PDB file of C-alpha atoms in Angstrom:
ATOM      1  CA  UNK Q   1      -2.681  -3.499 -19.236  1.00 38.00           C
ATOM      2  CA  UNK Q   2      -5.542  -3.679 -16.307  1.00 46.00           C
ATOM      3  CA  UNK Q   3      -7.430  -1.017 -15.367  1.00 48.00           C
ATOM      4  CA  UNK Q   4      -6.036   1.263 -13.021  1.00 63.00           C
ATOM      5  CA  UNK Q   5      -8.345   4.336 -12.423  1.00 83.00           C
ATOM      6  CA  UNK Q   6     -10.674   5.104  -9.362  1.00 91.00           C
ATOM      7  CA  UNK Q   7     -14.190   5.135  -9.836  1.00 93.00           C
ATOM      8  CA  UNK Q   8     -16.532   7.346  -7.128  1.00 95.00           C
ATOM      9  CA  UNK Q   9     -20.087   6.491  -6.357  1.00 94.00           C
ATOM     10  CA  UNK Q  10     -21.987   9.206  -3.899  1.00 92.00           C
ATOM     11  CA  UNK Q  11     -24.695   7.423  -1.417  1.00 92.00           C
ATOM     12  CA  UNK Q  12     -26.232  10.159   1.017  1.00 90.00           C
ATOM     13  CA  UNK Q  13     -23.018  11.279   2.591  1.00 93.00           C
ATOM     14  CA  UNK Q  14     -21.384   8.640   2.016  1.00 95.00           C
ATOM     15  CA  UNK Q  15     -18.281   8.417  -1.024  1.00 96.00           C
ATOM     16  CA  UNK Q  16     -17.344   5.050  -2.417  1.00 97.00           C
ATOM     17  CA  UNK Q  17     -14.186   4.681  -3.926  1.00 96.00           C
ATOM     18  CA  UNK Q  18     -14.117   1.793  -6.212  1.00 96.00           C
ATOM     19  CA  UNK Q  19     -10.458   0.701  -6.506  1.00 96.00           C
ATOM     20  CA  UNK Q  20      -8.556  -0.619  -9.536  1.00 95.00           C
ATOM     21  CA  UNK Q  21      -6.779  -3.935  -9.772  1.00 94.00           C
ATOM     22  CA  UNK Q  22      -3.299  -2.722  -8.171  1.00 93.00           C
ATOM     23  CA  UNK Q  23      -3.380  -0.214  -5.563  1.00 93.00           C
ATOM     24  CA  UNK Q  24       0.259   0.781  -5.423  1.00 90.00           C
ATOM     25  CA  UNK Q  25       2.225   3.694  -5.469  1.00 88.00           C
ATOM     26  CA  UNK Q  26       1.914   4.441  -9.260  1.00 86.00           C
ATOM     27  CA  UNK Q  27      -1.886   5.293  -8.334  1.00 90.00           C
ATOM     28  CA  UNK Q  28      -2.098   6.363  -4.814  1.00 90.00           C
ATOM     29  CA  UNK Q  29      -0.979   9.889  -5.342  1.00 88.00           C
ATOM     30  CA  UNK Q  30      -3.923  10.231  -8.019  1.00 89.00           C
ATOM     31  CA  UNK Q  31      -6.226   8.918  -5.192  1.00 91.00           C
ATOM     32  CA  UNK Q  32      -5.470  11.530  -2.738  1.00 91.00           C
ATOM     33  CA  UNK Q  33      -5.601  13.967  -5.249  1.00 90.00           C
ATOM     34  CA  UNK Q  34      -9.083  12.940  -6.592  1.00 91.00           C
ATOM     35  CA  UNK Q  35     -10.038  12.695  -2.944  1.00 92.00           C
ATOM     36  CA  UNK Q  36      -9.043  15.223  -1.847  1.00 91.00           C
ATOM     37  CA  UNK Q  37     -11.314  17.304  -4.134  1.00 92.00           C
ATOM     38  CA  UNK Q  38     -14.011  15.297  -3.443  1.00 92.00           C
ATOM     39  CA  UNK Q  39     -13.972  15.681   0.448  1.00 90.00           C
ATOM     40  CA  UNK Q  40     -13.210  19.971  -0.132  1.00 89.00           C
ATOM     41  CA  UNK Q  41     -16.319  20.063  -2.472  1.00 89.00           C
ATOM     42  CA  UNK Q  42     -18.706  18.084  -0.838  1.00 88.00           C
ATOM     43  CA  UNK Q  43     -20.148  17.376   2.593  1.00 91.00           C
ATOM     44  CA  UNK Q  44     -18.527  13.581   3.366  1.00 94.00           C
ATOM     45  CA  UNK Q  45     -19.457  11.601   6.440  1.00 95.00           C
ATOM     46  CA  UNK Q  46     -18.401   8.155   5.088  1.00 96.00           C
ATOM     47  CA  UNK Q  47     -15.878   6.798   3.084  1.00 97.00           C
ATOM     48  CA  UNK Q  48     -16.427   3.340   1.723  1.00 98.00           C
ATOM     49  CA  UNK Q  49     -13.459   1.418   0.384  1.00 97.00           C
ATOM     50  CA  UNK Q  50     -14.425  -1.159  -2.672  1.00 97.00           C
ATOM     51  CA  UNK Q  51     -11.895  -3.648  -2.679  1.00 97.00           C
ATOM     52  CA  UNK Q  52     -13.786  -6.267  -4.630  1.00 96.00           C
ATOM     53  CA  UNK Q  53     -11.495  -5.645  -7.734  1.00 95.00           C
ATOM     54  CA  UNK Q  54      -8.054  -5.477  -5.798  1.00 95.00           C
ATOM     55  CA  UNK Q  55      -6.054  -8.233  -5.803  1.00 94.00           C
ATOM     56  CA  UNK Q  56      -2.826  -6.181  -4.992  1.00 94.00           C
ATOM     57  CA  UNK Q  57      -2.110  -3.250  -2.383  1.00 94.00           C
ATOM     58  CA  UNK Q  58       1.289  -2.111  -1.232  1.00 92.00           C
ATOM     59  CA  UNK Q  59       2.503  -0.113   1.214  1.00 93.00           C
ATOM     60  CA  UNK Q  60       0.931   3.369  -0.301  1.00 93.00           C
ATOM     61  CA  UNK Q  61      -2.282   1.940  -0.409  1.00 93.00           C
ATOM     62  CA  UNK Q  62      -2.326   1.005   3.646  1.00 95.00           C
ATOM     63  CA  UNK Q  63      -1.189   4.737   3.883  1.00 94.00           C
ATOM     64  CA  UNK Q  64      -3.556   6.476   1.651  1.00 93.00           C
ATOM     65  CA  UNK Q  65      -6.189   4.133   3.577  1.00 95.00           C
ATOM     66  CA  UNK Q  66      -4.525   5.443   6.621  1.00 95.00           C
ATOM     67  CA  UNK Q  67      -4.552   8.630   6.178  1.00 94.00           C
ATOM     68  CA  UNK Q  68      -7.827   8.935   4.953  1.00 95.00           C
ATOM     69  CA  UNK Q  69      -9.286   7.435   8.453  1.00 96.00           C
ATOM     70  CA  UNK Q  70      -7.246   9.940  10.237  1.00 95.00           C
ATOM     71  CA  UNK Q  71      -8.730  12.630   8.252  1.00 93.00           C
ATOM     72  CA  UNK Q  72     -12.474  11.174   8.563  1.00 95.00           C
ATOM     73  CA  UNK Q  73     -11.547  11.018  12.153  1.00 95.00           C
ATOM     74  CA  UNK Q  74     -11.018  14.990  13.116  1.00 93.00           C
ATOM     75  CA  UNK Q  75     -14.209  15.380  10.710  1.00 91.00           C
ATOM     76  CA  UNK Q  76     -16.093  13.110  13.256  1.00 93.00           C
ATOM     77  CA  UNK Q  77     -16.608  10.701   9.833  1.00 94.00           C
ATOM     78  CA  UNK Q  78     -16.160   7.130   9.413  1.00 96.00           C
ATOM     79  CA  UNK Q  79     -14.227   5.016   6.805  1.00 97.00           C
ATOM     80  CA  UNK Q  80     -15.625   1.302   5.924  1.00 97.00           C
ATOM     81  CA  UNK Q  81     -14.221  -1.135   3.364  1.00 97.00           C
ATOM     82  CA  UNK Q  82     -15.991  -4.328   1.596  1.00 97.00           C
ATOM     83  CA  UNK Q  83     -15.165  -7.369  -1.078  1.00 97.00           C
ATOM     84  CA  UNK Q  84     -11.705  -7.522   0.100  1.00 96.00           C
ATOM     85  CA  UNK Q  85     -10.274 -10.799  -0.042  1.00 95.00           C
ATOM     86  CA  UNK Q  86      -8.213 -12.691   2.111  1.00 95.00           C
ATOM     87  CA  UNK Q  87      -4.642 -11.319   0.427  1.00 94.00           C
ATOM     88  CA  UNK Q  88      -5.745  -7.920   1.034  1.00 96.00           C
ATOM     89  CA  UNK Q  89      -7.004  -8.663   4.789  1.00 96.00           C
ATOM     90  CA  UNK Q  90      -4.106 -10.215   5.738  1.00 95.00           C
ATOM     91  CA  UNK Q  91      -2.063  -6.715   4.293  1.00 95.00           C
ATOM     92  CA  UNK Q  92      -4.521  -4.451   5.515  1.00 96.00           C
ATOM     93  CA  UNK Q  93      -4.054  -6.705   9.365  1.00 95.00           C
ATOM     94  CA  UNK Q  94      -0.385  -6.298   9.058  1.00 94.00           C
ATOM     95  CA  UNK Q  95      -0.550  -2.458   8.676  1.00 93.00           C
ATOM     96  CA  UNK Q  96      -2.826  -2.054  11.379  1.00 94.00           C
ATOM     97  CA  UNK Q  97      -6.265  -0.890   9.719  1.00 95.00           C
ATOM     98  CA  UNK Q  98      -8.569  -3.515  10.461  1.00 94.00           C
ATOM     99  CA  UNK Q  99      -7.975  -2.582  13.747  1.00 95.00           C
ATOM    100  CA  UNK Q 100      -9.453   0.907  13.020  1.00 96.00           C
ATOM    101  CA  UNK Q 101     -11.577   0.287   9.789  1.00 96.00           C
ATOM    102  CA  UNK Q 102     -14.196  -2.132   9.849  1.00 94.00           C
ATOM    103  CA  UNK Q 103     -14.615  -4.776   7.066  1.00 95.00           C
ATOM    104  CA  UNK Q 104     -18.615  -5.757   5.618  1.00 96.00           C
ATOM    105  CA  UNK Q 105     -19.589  -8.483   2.666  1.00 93.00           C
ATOM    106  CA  UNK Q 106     -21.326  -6.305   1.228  1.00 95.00           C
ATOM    107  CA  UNK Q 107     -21.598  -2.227  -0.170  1.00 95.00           C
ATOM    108  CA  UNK Q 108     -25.099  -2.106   1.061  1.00 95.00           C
ATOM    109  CA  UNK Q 109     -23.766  -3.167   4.938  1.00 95.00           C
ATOM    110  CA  UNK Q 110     -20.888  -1.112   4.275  1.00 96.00           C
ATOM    111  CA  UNK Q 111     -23.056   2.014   3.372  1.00 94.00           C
ATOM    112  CA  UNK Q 112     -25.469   1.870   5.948  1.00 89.00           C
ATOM    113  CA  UNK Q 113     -25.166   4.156   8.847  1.00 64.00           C
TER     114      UNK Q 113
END
């Protein structure tokens, strides 16, 4: 069985959130969770998506994603992803958050403010 546990990286303000193989609904509730704690406990201006290990997202994981932005949002915060592929583009363009997230190469570009 694949690895399917979140990993969390602090940069400055930013959090990354190093995502598992499957991001699906069998995980996504221990994301917000975990993420939830995070943001309550620590001062978070950024959150970076790492999608370089994903090669399969449902429809939780454009809401977590979702949600997440919208909470960044009324914090005056960002959200960025990186290494996504072209699979999870193409889902993440059909549930509308490339239109509100921006996409980098790289964790470095991603991080930078």
């Amino acid at each position: 069985m694949a690895e399917q546990s979140f990993s969390y990286e602090a940069k400055g303000r930013a959090l990354i959130i190093h995502l598992p193989k499957e991001l699906d609904h069998h995980n996504c509730k221990n994301l917000k969770h975990e993420t939830d704690l995070l943001l309550s406990e620590n001062y978070i201006t950024k959150l970076v998506f790492d999608f370089s290990k994903t090669s399969f997202m449902d429809s939780s994981g454009i809401g977590i994603l979702l949600n997440r932005y919208k909470q960044m949002e009324r914090s005056s915060g960002t959200v960025a992803i990186y290494g996504a592929d072209s699979r999870i583009l193409r889902i993440l363009a059909i549930g509308g958050v490339t239109k509100l997230v921006e996409h980098f190469e790289s964790k470095e570009a991603a991080v930078a403010e």
